Short mmCIF file of C-alpha atoms and ligand atoms in Angstrom, two decimals:
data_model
loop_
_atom_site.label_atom_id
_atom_site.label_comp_id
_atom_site.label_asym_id
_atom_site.label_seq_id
_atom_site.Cartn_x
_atom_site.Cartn_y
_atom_site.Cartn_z
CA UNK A 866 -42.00 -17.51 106.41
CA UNK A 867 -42.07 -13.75 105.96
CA UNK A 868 -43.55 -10.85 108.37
CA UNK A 869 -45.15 -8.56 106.35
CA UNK A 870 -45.96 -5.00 107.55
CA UNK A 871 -48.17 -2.35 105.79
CA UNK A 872 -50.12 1.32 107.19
CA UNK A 873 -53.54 0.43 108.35
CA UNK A 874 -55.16 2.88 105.72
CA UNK A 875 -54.31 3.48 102.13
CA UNK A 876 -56.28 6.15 100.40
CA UNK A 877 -54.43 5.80 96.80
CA UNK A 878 -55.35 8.38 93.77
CA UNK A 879 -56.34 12.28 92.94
CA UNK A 880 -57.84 13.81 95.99
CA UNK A 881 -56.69 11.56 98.60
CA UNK A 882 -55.26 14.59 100.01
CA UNK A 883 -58.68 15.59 101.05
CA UNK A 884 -59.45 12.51 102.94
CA UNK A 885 -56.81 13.82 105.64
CA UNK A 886 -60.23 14.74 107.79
CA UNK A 887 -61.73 11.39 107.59
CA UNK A 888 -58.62 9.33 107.99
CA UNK A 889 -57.65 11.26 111.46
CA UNK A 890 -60.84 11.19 112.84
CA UNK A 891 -60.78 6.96 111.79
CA UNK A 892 -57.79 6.72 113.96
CA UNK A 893 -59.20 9.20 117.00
CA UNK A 894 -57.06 12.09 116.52
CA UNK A 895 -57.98 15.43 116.24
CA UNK A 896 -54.64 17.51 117.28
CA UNK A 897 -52.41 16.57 114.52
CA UNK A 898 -48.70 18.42 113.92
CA UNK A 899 -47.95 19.01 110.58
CA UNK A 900 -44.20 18.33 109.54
CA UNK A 901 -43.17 19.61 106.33
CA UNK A 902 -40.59 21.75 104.69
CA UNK A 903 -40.17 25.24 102.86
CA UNK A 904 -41.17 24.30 99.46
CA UNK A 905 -44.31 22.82 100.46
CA UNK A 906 -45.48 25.93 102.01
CA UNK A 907 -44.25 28.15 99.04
CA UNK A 908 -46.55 25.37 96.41
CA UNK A 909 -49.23 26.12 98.41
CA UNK A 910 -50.20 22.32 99.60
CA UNK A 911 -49.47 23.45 103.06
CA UNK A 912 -52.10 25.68 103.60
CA UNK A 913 -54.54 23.18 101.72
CA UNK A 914 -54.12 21.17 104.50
CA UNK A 915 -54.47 23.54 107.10
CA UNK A 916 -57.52 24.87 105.76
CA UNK A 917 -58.96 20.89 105.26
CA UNK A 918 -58.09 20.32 108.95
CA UNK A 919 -59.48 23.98 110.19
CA UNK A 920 -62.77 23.12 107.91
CA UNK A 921 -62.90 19.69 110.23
CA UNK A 922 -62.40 21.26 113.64
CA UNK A 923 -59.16 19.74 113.85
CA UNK A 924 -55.49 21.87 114.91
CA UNK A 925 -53.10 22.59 112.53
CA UNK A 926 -49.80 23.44 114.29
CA UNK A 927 -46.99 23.25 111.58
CA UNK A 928 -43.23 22.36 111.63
CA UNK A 929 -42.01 23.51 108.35
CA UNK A 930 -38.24 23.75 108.85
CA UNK A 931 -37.14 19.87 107.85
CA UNK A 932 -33.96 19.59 105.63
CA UNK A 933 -33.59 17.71 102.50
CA UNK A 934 -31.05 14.58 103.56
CA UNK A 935 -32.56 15.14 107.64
CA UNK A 936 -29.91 15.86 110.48
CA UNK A 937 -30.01 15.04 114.07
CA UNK A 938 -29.61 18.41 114.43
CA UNK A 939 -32.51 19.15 111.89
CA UNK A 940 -35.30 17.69 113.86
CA UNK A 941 -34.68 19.53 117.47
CA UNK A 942 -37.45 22.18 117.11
CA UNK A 943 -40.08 19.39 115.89
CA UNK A 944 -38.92 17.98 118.54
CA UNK A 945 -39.74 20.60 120.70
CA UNK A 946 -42.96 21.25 119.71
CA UNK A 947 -43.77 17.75 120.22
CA UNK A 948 -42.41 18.08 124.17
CA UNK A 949 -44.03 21.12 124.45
CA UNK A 950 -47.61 20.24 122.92
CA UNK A 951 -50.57 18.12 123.07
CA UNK A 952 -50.15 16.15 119.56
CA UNK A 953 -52.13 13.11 119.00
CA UNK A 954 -50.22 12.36 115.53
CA UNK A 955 -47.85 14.01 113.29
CA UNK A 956 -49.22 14.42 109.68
CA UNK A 957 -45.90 14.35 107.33
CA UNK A 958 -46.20 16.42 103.71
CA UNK A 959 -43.52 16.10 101.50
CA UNK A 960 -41.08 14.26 99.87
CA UNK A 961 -38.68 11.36 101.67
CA UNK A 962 -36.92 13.95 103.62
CA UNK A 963 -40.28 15.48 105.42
CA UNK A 964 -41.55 11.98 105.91
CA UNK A 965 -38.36 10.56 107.34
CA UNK A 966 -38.53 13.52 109.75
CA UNK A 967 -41.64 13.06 110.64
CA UNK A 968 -41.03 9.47 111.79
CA UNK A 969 -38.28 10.10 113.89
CA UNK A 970 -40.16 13.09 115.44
CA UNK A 971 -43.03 10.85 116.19
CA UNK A 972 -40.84 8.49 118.00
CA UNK A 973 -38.20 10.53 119.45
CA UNK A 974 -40.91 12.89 120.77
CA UNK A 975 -42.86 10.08 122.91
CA UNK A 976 -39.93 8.03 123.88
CA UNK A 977 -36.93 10.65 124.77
CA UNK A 978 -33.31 9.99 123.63
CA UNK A 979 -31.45 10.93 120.09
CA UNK A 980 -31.38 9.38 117.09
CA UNK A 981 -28.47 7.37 117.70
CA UNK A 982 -29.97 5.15 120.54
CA UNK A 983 -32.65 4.02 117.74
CA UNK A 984 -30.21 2.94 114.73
CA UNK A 985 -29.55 -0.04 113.24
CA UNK A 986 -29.41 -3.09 114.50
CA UNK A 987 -31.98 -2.30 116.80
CA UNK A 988 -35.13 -2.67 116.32
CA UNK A 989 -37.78 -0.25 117.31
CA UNK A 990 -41.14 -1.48 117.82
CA UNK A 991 -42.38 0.94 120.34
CA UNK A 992 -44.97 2.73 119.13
CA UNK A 993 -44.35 6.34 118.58
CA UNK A 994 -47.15 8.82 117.32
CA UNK A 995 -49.16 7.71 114.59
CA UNK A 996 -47.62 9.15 111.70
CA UNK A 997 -50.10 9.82 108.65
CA UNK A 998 -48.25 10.15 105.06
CA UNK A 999 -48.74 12.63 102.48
CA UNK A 1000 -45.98 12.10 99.95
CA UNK A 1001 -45.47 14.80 97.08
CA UNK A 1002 -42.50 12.57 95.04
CA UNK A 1003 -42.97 9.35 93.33
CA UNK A 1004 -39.82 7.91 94.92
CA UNK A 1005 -38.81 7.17 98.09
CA UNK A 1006 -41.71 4.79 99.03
CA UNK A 1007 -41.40 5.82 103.13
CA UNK A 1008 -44.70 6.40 103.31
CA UNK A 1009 -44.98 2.93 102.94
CA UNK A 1010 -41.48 1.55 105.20
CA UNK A 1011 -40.43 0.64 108.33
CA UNK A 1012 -37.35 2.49 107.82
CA UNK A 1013 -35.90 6.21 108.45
CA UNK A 1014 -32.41 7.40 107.28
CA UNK A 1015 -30.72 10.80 109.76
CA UNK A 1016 -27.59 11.89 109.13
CA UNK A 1017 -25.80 12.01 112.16
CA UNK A 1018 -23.75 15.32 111.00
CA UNK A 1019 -21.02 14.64 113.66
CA UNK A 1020 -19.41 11.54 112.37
CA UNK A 1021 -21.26 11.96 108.47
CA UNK A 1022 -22.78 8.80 108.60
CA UNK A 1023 -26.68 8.22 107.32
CA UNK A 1024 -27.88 6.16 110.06
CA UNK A 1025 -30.32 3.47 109.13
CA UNK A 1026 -33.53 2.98 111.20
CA UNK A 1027 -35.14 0.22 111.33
CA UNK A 1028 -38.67 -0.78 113.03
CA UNK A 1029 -42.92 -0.97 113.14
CA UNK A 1030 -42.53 2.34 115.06
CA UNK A 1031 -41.64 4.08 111.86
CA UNK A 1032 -44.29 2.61 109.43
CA UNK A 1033 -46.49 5.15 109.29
CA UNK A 1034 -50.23 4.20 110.42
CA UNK A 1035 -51.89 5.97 107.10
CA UNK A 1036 -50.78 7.29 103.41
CA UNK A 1037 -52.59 9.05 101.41
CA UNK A 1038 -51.45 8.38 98.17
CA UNK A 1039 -52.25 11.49 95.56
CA UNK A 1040 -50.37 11.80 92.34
CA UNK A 1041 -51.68 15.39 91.71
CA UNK A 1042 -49.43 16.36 94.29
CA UNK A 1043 -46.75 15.78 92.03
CA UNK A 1044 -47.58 17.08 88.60
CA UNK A 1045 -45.75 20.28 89.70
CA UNK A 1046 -42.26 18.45 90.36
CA UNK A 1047 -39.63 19.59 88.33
CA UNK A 1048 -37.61 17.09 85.95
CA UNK A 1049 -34.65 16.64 88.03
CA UNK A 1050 -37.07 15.91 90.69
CA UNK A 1051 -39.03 13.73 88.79
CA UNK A 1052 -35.75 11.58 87.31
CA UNK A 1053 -34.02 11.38 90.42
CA UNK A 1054 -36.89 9.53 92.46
CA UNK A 1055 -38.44 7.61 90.08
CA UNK A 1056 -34.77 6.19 89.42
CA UNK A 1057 -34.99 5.48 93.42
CA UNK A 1058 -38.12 3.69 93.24
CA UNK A 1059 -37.07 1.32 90.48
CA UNK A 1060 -33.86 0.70 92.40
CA UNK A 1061 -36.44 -0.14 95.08
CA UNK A 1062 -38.44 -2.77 93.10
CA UNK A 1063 -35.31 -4.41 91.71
CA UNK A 1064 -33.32 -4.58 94.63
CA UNK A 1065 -36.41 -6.10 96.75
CA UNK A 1066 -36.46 -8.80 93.84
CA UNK A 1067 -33.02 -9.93 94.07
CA UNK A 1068 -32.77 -9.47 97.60
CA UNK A 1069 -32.07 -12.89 99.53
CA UNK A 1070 -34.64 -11.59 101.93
CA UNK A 1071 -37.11 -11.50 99.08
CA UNK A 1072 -40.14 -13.75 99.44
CA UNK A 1073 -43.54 -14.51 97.45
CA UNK A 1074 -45.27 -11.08 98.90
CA UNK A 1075 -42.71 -9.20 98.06
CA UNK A 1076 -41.94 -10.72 94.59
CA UNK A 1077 -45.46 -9.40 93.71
CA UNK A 1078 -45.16 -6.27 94.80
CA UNK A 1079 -42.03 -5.39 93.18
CA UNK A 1080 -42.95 -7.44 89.86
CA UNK A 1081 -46.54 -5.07 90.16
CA UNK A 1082 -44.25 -1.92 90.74
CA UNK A 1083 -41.52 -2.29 87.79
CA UNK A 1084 -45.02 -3.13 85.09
CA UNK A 1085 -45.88 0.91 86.55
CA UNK A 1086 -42.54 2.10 86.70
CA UNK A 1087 -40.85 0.35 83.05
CA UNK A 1088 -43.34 2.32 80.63
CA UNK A 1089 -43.72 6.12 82.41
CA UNK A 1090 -40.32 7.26 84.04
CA UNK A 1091 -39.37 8.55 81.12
CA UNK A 1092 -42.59 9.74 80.22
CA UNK A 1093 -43.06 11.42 83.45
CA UNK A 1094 -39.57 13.22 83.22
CA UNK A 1095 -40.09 14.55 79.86
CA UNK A 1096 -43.57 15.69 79.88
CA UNK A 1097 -44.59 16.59 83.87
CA UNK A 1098 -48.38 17.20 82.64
CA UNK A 1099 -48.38 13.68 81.56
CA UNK A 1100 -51.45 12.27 84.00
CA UNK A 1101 -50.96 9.16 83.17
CA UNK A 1102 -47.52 8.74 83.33
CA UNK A 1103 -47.40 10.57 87.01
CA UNK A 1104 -50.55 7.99 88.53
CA UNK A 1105 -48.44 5.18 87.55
CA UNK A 1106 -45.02 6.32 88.97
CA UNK A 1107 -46.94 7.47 92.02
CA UNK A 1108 -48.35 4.15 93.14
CA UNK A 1109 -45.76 1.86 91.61
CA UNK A 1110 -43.48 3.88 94.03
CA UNK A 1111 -45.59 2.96 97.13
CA UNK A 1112 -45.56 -0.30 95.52
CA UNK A 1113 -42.11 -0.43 95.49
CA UNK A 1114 -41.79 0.91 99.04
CA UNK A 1115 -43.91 -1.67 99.85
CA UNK A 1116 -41.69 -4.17 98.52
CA UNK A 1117 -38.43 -3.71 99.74
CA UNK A 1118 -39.83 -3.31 103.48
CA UNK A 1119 -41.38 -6.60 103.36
CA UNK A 1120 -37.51 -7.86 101.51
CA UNK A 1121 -34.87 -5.13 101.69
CA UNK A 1122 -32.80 -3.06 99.72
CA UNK A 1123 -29.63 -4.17 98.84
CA UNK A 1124 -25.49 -3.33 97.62
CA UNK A 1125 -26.55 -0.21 95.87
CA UNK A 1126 -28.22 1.31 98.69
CA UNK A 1127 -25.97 0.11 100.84
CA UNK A 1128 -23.01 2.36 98.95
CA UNK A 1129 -25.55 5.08 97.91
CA UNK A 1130 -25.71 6.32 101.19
CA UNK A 1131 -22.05 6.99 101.99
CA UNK A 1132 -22.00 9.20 98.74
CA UNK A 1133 -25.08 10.81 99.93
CA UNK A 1134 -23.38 11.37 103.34
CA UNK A 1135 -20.00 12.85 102.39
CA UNK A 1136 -21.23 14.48 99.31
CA UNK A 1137 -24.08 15.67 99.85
CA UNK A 1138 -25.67 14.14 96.34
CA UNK A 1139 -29.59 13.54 96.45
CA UNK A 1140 -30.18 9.98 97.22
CA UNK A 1141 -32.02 9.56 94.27
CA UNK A 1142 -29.07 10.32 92.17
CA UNK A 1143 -26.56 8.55 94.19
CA UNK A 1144 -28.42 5.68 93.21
CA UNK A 1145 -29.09 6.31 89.76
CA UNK A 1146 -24.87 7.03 89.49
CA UNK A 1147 -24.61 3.70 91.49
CA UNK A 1148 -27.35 1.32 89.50
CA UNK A 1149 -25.73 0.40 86.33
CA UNK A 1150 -22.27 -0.40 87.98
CA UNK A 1151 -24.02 -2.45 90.98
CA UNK A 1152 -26.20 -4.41 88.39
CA UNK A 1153 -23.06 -5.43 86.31
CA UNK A 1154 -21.58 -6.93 89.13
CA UNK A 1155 -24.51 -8.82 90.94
CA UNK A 1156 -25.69 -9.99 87.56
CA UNK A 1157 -24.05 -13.32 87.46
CA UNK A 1158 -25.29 -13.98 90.99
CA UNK A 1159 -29.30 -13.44 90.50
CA UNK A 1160 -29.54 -13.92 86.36
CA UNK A 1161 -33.05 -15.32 86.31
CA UNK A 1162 -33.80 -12.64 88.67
CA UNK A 1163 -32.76 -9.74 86.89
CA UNK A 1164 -34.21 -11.06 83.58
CA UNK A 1165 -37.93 -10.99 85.49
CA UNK A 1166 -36.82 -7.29 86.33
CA UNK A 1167 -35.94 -6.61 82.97
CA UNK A 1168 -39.04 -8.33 81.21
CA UNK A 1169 -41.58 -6.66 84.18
CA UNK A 1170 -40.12 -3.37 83.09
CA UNK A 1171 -40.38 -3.60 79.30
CA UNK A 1172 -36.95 -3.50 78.77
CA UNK A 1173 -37.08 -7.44 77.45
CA UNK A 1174 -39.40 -8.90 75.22
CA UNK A 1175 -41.15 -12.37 77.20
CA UNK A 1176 -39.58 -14.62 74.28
CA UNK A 1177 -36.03 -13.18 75.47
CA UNK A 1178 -34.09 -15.46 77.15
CA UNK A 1179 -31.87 -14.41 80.53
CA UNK A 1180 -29.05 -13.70 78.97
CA UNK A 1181 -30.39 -11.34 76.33
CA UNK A 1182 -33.01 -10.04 78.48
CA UNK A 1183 -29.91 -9.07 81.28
CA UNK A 1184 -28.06 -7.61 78.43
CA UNK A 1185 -31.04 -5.67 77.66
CA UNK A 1186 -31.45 -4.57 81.19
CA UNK A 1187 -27.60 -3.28 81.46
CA UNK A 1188 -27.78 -1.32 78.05
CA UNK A 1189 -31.40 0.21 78.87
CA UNK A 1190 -29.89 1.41 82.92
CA UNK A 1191 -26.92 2.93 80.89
CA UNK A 1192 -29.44 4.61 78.27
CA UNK A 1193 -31.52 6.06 80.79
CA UNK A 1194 -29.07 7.67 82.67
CA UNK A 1195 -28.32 9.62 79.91
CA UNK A 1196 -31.96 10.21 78.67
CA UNK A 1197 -33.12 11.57 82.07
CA UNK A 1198 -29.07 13.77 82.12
CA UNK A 1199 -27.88 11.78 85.50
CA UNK A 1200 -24.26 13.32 85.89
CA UNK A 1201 -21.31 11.41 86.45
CA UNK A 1202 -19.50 12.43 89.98
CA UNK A 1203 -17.35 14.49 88.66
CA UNK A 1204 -20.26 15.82 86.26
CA UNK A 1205 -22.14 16.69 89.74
CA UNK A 1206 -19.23 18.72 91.58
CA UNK A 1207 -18.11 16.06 93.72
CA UNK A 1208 -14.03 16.18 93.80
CA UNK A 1209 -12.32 13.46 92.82
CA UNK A 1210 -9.15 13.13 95.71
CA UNK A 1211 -11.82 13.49 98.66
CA UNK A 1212 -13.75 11.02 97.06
CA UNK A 1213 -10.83 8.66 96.53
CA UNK A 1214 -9.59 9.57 100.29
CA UNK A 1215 -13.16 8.30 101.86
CA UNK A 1216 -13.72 5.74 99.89
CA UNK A 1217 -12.48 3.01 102.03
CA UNK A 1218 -14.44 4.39 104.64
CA UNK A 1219 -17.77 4.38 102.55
CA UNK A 1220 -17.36 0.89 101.74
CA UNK A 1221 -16.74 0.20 105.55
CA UNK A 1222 -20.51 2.23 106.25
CA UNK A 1223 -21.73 -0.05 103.25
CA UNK A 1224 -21.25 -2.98 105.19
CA UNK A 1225 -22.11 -1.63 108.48
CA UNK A 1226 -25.52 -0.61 107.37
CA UNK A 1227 -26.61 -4.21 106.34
CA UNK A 1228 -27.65 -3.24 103.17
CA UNK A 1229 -24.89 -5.33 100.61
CA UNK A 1230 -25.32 -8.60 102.90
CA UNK A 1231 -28.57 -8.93 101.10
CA UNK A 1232 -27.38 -8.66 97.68
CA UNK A 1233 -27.51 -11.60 95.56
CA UNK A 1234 -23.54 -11.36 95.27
CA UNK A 1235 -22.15 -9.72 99.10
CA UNK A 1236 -19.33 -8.19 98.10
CA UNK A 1237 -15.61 -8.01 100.50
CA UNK A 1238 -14.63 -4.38 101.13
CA UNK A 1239 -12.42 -4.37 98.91
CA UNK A 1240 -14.98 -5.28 96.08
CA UNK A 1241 -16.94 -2.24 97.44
CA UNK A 1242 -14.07 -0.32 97.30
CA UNK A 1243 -13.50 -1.25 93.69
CA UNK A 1244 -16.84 -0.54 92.36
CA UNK A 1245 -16.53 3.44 94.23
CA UNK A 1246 -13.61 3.65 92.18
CA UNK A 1247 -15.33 2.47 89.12
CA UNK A 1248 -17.62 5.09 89.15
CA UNK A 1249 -14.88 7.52 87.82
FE1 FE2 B 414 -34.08 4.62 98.18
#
């Protein structure tokens, strides 16, 4: 049997933006707070919004200062405006960072406490706010998860939370909002949302739903990464990355995310490397070991991608997979650790600690091969 949990409203394609209006005053809201970040106000999509919410009657407050890779620390004057106000629903607008604010605002601002009290293994079904999403990256998929990641900057840990209370009630869905993200950008998430799709696929919590949901979002994903990376203007390209990464979202909260993940966060934590990237560094490694585990499964991935022909069999289609990972990572210029600044004797000096967070988060124990720490350990080490 598996639980499945989606938003209530998906408005999916160019202009869904616009339907912000419409989709609060669905829901009964009319005093939204807008959480967001610096770049969003300095594109301009910020005071779109405003202006389609001040057209509508509707108010417009705006928390603007969320960090990329959220703190505890980050979200205290949301948070404050959220004690302090009248807000009937927090309208996130941004990438994964904004929207993973934005959740735990919503439910840290009705229910008290600090992030902390709300991690994983607990789960949080309290209902906070109703959090609408507006994402501007194909990547992360939150718009479309039960799930929030805050760094708790005391102990440099990425705390995993888990719940209904953070799936947000609404997304709206609209790829023109990121035609204007750069390259990086544009590699780095993507590379998350097909780590997204796979992972849900091999997952041992994966079931029928999610199988077609992740099998729907690595068709999208295969044939436009690259296409999206190298040519930003490329409509096409961006439409298909956008929904196949709410697909993918959608996919590993109904299954999970697994070993890769689980050890991308750690890096994330210490070393303050994007989480798409930390993935990306992480994905061919992680797929070499949990091949022999999940073959069949990985040959679907690789054959739903494009990477294998349908006449390939497992073997040759998983041989496939490995060589295209490898091969992207260099087309889309993912740097190597040491490529990206990170030194190498911290990194060594931590790394039995990040394969002890690894485990702690849940994350590898799905994996089609669960790894001992020392494994972990191993495949950090690898990496160099
Ligand atoms: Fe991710």
């Amino acid at each position: 049997m598996a639980s499945i949990i989606l938003p209530r409203v998906l408005e999916v394609g160019a202009g869904a933006m616009a339907r912000l209006p419409a989709v609060l005053q669905g829901l009964g809201c009319r005093n939204p707070l807008i959480v967001t970040d610096r770049m969003m106000a300095r594109l301009g999509y910020l005071e779109r919004l405003r202006g389609l919410l001040a057209e509508a009657g509707m108010g417009a407050d705006v928390f603007a200062d969320t960090l990329p890779e959220p703190t505890a620390a980050s979200l205290e004057g949301g948070l404050a405006m959220v004690r302090d106000g009248d807000y009937d629903a927090v309208v996130a607008l941004g990438g994964g960072s904004p929207i993973d604010s934005a959740k735990a605002i919503a439910v840290l601002g009705r229910h008290g406490g600090v992030i902390n009290d709300y991690r994983f293994p607990r789960q949080v079904d309290e209902a906070g706010l109703p959090v609408i999403a507006i994402p501007t990256t194909a990547g992360t998929g939150s718009e479309a998860t039960r799930f929030t990641i805050i760094t708790d900057e005391r102990t440099d840990e990425k705390l995993l939370c888990v719940g209904a209370a953070f799936m947000p009630v609404a997304a709206l869905v609209d790829y023109e909002l990121t035609v204007s993200v750069p390259p990086r950008t544009t590699a780095d998430t993507g590379i998350d949302a097909m780590t997204h799709a796979i992972e849900a696929y091999v997952s041992r919590k994966a079931n029928g739903y999610s199988d077609s949901q992740a099998l729907a979002a690595l068709r999208l994903i295969g044939p436009h990464l690259r296409r999206a990376y190298h040519d930003g203007e490329d409509r096409v390209a961006r439409e298909a990355m956008m929904l196949g990464a709410t697909l993918a979202g959608v996919a590993f909260c109904n299954s999970s995310v697994a070993l890769v993940h689980g050890m991308s966060r750690p890096i994330g934590a210490f070393f303050h490397v994007p989480h798409g990237l930390s993935n990306a560094m992480l994905l061919p490694a992680v797929t070499e070991y949990s091949l022999p585990a999940a073959s069949a499964r990985y040959a679907d991935c690789a054959r739903a991608l494009g990477f294998a022909g349908l006449d390939d069999d497992d073997a040759r289609a998983n041989a496939k997979l490995l060589e295209t990972l490898v091969a992207i990572n260099e087309e889309l210029r993912v740097p190597t650790p040491a490529g990206f600044g990170i030194d190498r004797d911290r990194f060594f000096e931590v790394r039995h600690t990040m394969a002890e967070q690894a485990l702690a988060s849940g994350s590898p124990g799905n994996n089609p091969r669960v790894p001992e720490a020392e494994e972990i350990v191993r495949l950090y080490e690898a990496l160099w």
